[in-house]
Coordinates of C-alpha atoms in Angstrom, one line a residue:
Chain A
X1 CA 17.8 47.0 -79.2
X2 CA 15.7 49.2 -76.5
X3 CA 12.3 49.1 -79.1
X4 CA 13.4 45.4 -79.6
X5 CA 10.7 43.3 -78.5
X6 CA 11.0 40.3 -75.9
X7 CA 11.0 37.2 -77.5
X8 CA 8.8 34.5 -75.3
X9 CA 10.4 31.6 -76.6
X10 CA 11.7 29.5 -74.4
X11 CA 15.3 29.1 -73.6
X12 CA 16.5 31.4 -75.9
X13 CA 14.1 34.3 -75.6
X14 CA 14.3 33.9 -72.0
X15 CA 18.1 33.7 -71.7
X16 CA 18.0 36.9 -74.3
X17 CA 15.8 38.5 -72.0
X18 CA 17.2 38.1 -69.2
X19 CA 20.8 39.2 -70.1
X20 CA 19.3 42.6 -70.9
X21 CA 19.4 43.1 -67.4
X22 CA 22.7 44.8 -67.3
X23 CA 22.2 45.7 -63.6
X24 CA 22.9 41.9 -62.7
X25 CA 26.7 41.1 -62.9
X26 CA 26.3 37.1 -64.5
X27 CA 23.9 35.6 -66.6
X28 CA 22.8 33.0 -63.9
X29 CA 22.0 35.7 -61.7
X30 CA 20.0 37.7 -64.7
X31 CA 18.0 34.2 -65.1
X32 CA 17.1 34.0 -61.5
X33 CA 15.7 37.6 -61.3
X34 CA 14.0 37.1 -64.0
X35 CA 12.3 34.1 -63.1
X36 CA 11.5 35.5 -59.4
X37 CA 10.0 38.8 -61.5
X38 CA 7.8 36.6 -63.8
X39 CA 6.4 34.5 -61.1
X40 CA 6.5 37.4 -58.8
X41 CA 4.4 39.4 -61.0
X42 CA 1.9 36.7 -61.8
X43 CA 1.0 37.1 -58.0
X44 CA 1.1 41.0 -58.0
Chain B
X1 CA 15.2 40.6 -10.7
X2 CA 13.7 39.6 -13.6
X3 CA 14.9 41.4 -16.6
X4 CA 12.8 44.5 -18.5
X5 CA 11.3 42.9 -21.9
X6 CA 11.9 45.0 -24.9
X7 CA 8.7 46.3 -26.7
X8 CA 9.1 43.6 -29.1
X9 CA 9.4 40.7 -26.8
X10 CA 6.3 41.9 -24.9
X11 CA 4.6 41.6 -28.2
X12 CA 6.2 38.1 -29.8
X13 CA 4.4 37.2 -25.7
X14 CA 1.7 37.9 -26.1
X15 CA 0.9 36.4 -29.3
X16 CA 2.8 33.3 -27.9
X17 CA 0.4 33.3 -25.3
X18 CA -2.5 33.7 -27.5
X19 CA -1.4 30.9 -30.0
X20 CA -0.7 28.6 -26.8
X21 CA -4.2 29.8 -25.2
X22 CA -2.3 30.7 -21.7
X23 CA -3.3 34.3 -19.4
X24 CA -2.3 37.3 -21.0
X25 CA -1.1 40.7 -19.9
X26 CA -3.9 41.8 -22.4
X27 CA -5.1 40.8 -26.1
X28 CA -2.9 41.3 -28.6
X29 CA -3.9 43.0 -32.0
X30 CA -3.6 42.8 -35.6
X31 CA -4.0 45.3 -37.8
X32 CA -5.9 44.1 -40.9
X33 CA -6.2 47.4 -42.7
X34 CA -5.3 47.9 -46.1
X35 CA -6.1 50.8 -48.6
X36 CA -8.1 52.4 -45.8
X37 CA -4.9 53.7 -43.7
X38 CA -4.3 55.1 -47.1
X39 CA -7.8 57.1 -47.0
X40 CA -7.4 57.4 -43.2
X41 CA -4.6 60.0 -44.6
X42 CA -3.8 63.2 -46.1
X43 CA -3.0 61.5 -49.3
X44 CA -4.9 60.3 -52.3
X45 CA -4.5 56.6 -53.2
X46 CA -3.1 57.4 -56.5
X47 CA -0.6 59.8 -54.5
X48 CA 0.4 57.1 -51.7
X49 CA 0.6 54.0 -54.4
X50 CA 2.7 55.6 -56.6
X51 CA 5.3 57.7 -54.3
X52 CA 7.2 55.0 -51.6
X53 CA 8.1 58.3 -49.4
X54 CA 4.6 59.1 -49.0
X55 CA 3.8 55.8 -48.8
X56 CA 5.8 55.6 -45.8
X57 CA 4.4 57.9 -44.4
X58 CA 1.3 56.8 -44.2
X59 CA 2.1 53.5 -43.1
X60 CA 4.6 54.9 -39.9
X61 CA 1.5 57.5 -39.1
X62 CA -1.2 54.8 -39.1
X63 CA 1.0 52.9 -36.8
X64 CA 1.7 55.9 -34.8
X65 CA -1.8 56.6 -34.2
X66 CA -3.1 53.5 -33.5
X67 CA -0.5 51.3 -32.2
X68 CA -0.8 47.6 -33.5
X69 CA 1.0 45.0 -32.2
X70 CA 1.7 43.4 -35.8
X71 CA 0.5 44.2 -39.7
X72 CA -1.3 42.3 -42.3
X73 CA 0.2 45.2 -44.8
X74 CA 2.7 47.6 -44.4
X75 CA 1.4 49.3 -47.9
X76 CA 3.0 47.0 -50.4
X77 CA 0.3 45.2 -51.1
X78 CA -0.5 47.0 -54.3
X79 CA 3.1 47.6 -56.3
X80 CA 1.2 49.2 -59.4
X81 CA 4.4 51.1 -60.6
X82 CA 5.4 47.5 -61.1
X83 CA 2.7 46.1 -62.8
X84 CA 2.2 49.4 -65.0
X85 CA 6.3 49.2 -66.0
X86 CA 5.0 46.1 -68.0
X87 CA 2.4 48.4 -69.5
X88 CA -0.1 45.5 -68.5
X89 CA -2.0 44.6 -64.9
X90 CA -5.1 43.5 -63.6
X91 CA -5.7 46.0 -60.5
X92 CA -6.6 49.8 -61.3
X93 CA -7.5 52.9 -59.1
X94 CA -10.7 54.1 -59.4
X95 CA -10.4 57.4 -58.2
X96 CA -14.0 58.6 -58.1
X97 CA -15.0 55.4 -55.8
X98 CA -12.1 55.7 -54.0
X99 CA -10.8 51.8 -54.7
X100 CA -8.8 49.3 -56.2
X101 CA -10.5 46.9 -58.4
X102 CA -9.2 43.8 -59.8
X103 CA -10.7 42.0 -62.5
X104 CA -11.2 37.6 -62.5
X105 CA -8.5 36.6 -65.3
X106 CA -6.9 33.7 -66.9
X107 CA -3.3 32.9 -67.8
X108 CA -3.5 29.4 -68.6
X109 CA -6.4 27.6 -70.8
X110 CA -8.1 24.2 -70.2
X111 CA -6.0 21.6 -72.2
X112 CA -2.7 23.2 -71.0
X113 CA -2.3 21.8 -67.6
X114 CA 0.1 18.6 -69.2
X115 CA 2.4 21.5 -70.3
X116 CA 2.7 23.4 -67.0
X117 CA 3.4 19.9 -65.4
X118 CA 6.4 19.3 -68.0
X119 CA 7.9 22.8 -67.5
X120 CA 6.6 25.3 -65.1
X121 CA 9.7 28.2 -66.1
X122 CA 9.2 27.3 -69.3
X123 CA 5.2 27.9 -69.5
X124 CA 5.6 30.7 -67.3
X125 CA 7.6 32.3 -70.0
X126 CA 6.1 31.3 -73.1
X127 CA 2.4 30.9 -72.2
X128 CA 1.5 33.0 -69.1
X129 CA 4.1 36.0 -69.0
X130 CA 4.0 36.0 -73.0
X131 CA -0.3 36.5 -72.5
X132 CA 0.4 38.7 -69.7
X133 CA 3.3 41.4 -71.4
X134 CA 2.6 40.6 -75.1
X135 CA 3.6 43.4 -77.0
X136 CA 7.0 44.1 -73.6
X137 CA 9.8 45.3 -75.3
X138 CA 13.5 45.5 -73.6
X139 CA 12.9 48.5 -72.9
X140 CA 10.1 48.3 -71.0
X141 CA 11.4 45.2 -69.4
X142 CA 14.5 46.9 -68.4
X143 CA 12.5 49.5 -66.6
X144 CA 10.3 47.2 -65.0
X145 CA 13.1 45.0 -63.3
X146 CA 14.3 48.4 -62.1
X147 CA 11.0 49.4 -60.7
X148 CA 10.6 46.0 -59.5
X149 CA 14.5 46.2 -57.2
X150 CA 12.9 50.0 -56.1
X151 CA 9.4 47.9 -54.7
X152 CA 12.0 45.7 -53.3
X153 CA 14.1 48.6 -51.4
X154 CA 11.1 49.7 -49.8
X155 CA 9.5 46.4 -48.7
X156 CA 12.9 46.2 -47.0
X157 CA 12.9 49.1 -45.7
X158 CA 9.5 50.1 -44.0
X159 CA 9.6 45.6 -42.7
X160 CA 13.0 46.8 -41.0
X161 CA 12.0 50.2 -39.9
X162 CA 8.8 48.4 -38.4
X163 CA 11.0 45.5 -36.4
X164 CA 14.1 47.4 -35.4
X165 CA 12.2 51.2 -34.8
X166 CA 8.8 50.2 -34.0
X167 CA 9.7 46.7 -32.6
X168 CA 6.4 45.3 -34.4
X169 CA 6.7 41.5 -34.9
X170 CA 6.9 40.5 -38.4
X171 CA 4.2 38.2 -40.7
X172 CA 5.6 35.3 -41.0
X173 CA 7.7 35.4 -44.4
X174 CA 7.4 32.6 -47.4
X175 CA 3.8 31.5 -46.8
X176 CA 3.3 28.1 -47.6
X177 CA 0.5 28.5 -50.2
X178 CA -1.6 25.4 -51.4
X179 CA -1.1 24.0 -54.9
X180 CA -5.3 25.0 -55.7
X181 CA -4.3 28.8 -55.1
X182 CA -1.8 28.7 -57.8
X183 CA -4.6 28.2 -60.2
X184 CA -7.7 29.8 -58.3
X185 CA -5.7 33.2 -58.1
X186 CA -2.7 33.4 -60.6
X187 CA -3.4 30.7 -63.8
X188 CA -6.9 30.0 -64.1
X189 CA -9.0 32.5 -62.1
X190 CA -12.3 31.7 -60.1
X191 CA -14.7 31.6 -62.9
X192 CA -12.5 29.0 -65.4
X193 CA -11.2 26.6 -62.4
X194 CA -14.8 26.1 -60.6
X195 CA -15.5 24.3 -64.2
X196 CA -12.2 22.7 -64.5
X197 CA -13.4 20.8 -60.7
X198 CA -16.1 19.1 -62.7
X199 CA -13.9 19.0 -66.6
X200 CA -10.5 18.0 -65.9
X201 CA -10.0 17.5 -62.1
X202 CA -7.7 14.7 -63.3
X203 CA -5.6 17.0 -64.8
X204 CA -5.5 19.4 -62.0
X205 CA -4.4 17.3 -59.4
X206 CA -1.4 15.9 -61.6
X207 CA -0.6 19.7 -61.6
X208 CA -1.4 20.4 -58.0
X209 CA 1.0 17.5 -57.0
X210 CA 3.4 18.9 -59.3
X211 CA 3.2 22.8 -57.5
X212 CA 3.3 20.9 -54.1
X213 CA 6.2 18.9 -54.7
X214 CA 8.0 21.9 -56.6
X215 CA 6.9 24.7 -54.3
X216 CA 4.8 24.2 -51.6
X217 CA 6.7 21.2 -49.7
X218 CA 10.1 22.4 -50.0
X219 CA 9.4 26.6 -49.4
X220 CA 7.5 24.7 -46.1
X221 CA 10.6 23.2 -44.9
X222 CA 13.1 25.3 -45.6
X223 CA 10.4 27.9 -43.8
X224 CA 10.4 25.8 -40.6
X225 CA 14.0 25.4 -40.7
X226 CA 15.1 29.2 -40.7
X227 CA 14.8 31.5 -38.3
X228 CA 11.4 33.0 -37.8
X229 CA 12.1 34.9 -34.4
X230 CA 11.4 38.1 -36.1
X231 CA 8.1 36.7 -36.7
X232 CA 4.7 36.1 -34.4
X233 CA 4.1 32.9 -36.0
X234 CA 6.7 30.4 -37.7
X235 CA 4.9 30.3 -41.0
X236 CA 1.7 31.5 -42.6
X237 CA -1.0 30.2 -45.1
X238 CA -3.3 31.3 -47.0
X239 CA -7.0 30.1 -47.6
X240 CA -8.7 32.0 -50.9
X241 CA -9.8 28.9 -53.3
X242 CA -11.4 26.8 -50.5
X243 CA -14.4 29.1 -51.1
X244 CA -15.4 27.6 -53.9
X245 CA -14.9 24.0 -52.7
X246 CA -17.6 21.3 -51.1
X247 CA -16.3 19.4 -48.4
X248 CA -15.9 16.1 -50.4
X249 CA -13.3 18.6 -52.5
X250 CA -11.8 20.3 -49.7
X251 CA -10.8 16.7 -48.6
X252 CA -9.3 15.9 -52.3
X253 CA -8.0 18.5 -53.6
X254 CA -6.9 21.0 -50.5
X255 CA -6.4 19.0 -47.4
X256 CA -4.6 16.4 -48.4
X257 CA -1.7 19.1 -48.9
X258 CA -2.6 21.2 -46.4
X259 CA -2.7 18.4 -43.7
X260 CA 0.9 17.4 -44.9
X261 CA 2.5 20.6 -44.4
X262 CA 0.9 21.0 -40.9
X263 CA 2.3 17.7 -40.1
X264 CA 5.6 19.2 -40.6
X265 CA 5.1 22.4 -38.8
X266 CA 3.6 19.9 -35.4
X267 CA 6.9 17.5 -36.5
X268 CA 8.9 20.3 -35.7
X269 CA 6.9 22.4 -32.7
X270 CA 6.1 25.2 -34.8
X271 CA 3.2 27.1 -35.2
X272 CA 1.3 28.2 -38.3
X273 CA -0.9 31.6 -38.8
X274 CA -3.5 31.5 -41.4
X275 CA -5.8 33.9 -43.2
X276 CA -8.9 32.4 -44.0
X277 CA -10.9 34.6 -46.5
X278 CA -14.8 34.1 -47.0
X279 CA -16.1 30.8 -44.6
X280 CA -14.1 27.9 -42.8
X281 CA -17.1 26.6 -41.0
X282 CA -18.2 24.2 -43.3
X283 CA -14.4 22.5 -42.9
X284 CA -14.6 22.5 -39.2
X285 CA -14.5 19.3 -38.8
X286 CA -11.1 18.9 -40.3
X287 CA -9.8 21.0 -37.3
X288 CA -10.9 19.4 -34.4
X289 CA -7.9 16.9 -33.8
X290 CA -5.3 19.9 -33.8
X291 CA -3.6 20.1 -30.4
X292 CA -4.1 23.5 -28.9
X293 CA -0.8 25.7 -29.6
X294 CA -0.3 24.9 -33.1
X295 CA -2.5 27.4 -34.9
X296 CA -3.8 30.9 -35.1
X297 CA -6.7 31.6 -37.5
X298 CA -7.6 35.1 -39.1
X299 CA -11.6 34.6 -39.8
X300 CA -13.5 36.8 -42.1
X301 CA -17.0 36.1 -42.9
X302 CA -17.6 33.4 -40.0
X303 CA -19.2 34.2 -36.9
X304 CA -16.0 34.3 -34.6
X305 CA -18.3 33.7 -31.3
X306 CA -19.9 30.0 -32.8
X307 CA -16.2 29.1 -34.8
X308 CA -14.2 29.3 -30.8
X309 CA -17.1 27.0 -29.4
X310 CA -17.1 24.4 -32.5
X311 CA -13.0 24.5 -32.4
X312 CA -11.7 25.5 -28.7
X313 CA -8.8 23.6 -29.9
X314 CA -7.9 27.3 -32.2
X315 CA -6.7 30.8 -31.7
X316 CA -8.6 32.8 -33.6
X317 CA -8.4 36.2 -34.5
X318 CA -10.8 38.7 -36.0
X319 CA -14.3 40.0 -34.5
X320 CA -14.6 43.1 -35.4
X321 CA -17.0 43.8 -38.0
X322 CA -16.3 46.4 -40.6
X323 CA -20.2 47.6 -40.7
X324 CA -19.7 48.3 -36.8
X325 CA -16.5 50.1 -37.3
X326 CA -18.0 52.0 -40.5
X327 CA -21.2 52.6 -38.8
X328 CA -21.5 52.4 -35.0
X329 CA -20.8 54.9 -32.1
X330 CA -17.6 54.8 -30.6
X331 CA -19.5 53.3 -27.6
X332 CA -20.7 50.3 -29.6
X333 CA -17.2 49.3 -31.2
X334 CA -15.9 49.5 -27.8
X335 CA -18.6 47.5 -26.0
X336 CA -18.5 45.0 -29.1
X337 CA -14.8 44.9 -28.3
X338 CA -15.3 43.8 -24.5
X339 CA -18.2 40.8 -25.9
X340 CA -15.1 39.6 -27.8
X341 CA -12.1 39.5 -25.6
X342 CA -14.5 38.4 -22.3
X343 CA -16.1 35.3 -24.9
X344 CA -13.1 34.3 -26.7
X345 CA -10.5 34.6 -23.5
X346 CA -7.5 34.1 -23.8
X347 CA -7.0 32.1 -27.4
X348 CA -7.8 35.4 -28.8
X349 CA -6.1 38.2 -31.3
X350 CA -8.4 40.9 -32.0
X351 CA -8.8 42.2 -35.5
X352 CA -11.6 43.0 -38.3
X353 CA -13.2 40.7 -40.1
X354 CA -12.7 42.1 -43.3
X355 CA -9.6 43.7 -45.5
X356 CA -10.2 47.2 -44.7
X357 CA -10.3 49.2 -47.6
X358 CA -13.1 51.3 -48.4
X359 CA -13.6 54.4 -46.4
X360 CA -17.0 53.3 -44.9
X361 CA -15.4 50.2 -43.2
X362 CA -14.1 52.6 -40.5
X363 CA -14.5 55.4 -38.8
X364 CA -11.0 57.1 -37.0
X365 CA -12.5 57.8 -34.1
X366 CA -14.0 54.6 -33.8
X367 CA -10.5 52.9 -34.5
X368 CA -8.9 55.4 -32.0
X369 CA -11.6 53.8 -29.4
X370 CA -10.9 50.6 -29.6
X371 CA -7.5 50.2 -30.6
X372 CA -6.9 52.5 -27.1
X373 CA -9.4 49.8 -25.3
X374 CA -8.0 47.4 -26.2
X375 CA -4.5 48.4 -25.1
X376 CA -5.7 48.3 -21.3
X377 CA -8.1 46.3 -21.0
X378 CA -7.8 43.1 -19.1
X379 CA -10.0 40.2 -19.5

C-alpha cells in the first residue's frame, strides 16, 4: 500500500487518497485537508 | 486619567492613524525583510528553512534587534520541507549565491481553461496536482500531509508568539487575491498567460469570473465579516500580474474585480492593505476617487515621493531603497529616512522598497540606524 502510487483520477483517486490520511478521524475531513494541501501547495 | 495603552494598541494606533492620514506619535514601520533576516543570522538558509526551532530563532532575534512594528514574513514564506515531501517544487537554495530561485512554470495548458471552469477540485486533482506530484506515492503523500500539519504548528506558533509576546499587530489574514493571479502565479505562469491576453482572453475571463465568484468574492466577505482586530489592516491584496497589463487591460481583466471587492470593504468601513510588486503608476488614475482612510499601499519599484503627490488620497508605505540600505553610510539611510517621513507626513509607513533578500540589500548597521531613527523621530 505505502509504494502504492496515488491515483489522480478524480473522485475516486481523490477520495482513495485522501483516506490514506489516517491522522484525520472522517473521510470528509480527509477530503478537506486534502483539498486545502493541493491548492495550498500550488501557491507554495 | 486616561488609561496606559498596551504595546500593541500603540501599534494598531499608529497604523490607524497612518491609514486615516491623522498626527502621529511617530511613523510606524513595516518590516519587509525576507531571506535576508535569515543571512542577517548565524545560520545558513539551508539550516534556518529546514529546522522550525532555528527558524524561530531567527525570526524572534531579527525582531529583537530591530523592533518592527508589524512583518511582511515571519519565515514561513518558504515551507520547502513541504514542497520536497512531494519530492517535487519549483523554489531551490542555491547555496553558493546565497538565494532562493524559483523558476516561471505551468500547471494548466491553453485549451484547458473550459475544464477548470466546469470543476476546479476536480482539475486541481487530475490536471495540475497530477503534473505537479506525478510519480507521489501514499507514502510520500502521507509524509507530506504530515510535514504540511508541522509547517502549520509553527505558522501558529511564531503568529501567536508575535501578537501575544511581542504584541506585533498581525497581516491581515485571507488576502483577497484577484482572479488574474490565480493564473499569472499558480496555473499558467508569466510567460504562457501574457500570450493567452492576446489568444484566448475569452476564455480567461469566463475563468476569472469563475475564481471570483468561487474564491475571491466570498473569502472577501467572510474576511470583512470576522474579526480582524489582531490585524493592522482589515484585509490585504495582492498586486503581482498587473505588471504585465496595459491600462485598457488593467480596466478589463483586474479592476473590474478589484473595484468590486473594495466596494465591499468602503460598504462596510474597512480598510484594505495592499502589496503592490513592480509599478502602480501607470493605474494611478484608477485611485484617485478613493476616500482617504480606506487604503494603505506597499510600493516597490515606484518613486514613493511623485506616487503621494499623484494620489494624496493613499497611505503609502515603502521608501527605502535596498541599493541605499546595501550600499550607503549609515548617515545616508538615516538622512534618506528623514526626506521620507518630512515629505510623505503623516499618510506614511516606512518600509523598503524591495523583498529583502539578498545579503547586499542591507547592511545591519545600516538597518540598526534607521530602524532606531525611526523609532524617535517626530515629524
Amino acid at each position: 500500500m505505502d509504494d502504492q502510487k496515488v491515483s489522480f483520477t478524480y473522485p475516486d483517486g481523490f477520495i482513495q487518497a485522501a483516506n490514506s490520511l489516517e491522522f484525520l478521524p472522517d473521510e470528509e475531513s480527509r477530503k478537506q485537508f486534502l483539498g486545502i494541501l493541493v491548492t495550498s501547495l500550488l501557491i507554495m | 486619567m486616561e488609561a496606559v495603552k498596551s504595546l500593541f494598541e500603540e501599534r494598531k494606533e499608529l497604523f490607524n492613524n497612518a491609514i486615516q492620514m491623522m498626527p502621529n506619535k511617530r511613523t510606524p514601520m513595516y518590516s519587509n525583510f525576507w531571506t535576508w533576516k535569515i543571512l542577517d543570522s548565524e545560520y545558513t538558509l539551508r539550516e534556518a528553512l529546514y529546522n522550525y526551532d532555528i527558524m524561530e530563532k531567527v525570526v524572534c532575534d531579527f525582531h529583537n534587534r530591530y523592533q518592527f512594528d508589524a512583518y511582511a514574513d515571519l519565515g514561513t514564506r518558504n515551507p520547502m520541507r513541504v514542497s520536497d515531501a512531494f519530492g517535487v517544487g519549483f523554489h531551490k537554495i542555491d547555496d553558493k549565491y546565497e538565494a532562493i530561485v524559483v523558476d516561471d512554470h505551468k500547471l494548466m495548458e491553453r485549451d484547458e481553461y473550459k475544464e477548470f471552469i466546469n470543476d476546479q477540485l476536480k482539475f486541481n486533482w487530475e490536471k495540475t496536482f497530477a503534473r505537479y506530484a506525478p510519480n507521489l506515492t501514499i507514502k510520500q503523500l502521507q509524509n507530506a500531509a504530515m510535514e504540511f500539519a508541522a509547517f502549520g504548528q509553527y505558522s501558529q506558533k511564531i503568529t501567536t508568539k508575535f501578537l501575544m509576546e511581542y504584541q506585533v499587530p498581525l497581516l491581515p489574514s485571507s488576502p483577497a487575491s484577484m482572479p488574474l493571479e490565480f493564473f499569472f502565479s499558480l496555473y499558467r505562469g508569466i510567460k504562457e498567460l501574457s500570450i493567452d491576453l492576446r489568444k484566448c482572453k475569452v476564455d480567461l475571463i469566463e475563468a476569472m469570473n469563475a475564481v471570483y465568484k468561487t474564491t475571491t468574492e466570498p473569502l472577501t466577505r467572510s474576511t470583512l465579516s470576522s474579526d480582524t482586530s489582531s490585524a493592522f489592516c482589515d484585509t490585504a491584496c495582492y498586486f503581482l500580474g498587473h505588471s504585465i497589463l496595459s491600462e485598457k487591460q488593467f480596466e478589463e481583466l483586474y479592476w473590474i474585480y478589484f473595484s468590486q471587492c473594495l466596494n465591499d470593504v468602503m460598504a462596510k468601513n474597512k480598510t484594505m492593505f495592499i502589496f503592490c510588486e513592480s509599478t502602480l503608476k501607470r493605474f494611478a488614475d484608477f485611485f484617485k476617487d478613493i476616500p482617504k482612510g480606506v487604503l494603505m499601499i506597499h510600493l516597490e519599484q515606484d518613486n514613493i515621493l511623485e506616487m503621494h503627490k499623484e494620489l494624496p488620497n493613499i497611505c503609502f508605505m515603502g521608501g527605502m531603497t535596498s541599493d541605499l540600505l546595501g550600499n550607503g553610510t549609515k548617515q545616508q539611510c538615516v538622512d534618506f529616512t528623514k526626506k521620507l517621513i518630512d515629505e510623505l507626513g503623516e499618510g506614511y509607513v516606512f518600509s523598503t522598497n524591495k523583498m529583502m533578500s539578498f545579503r547586499n540589500d542591507c547592511r545591519r548597521e545600516n538597518l540598526l540606524a534607521v530602524t532606531d531613527f525611526v523609532r524617535n523621530y517626530k515629524h
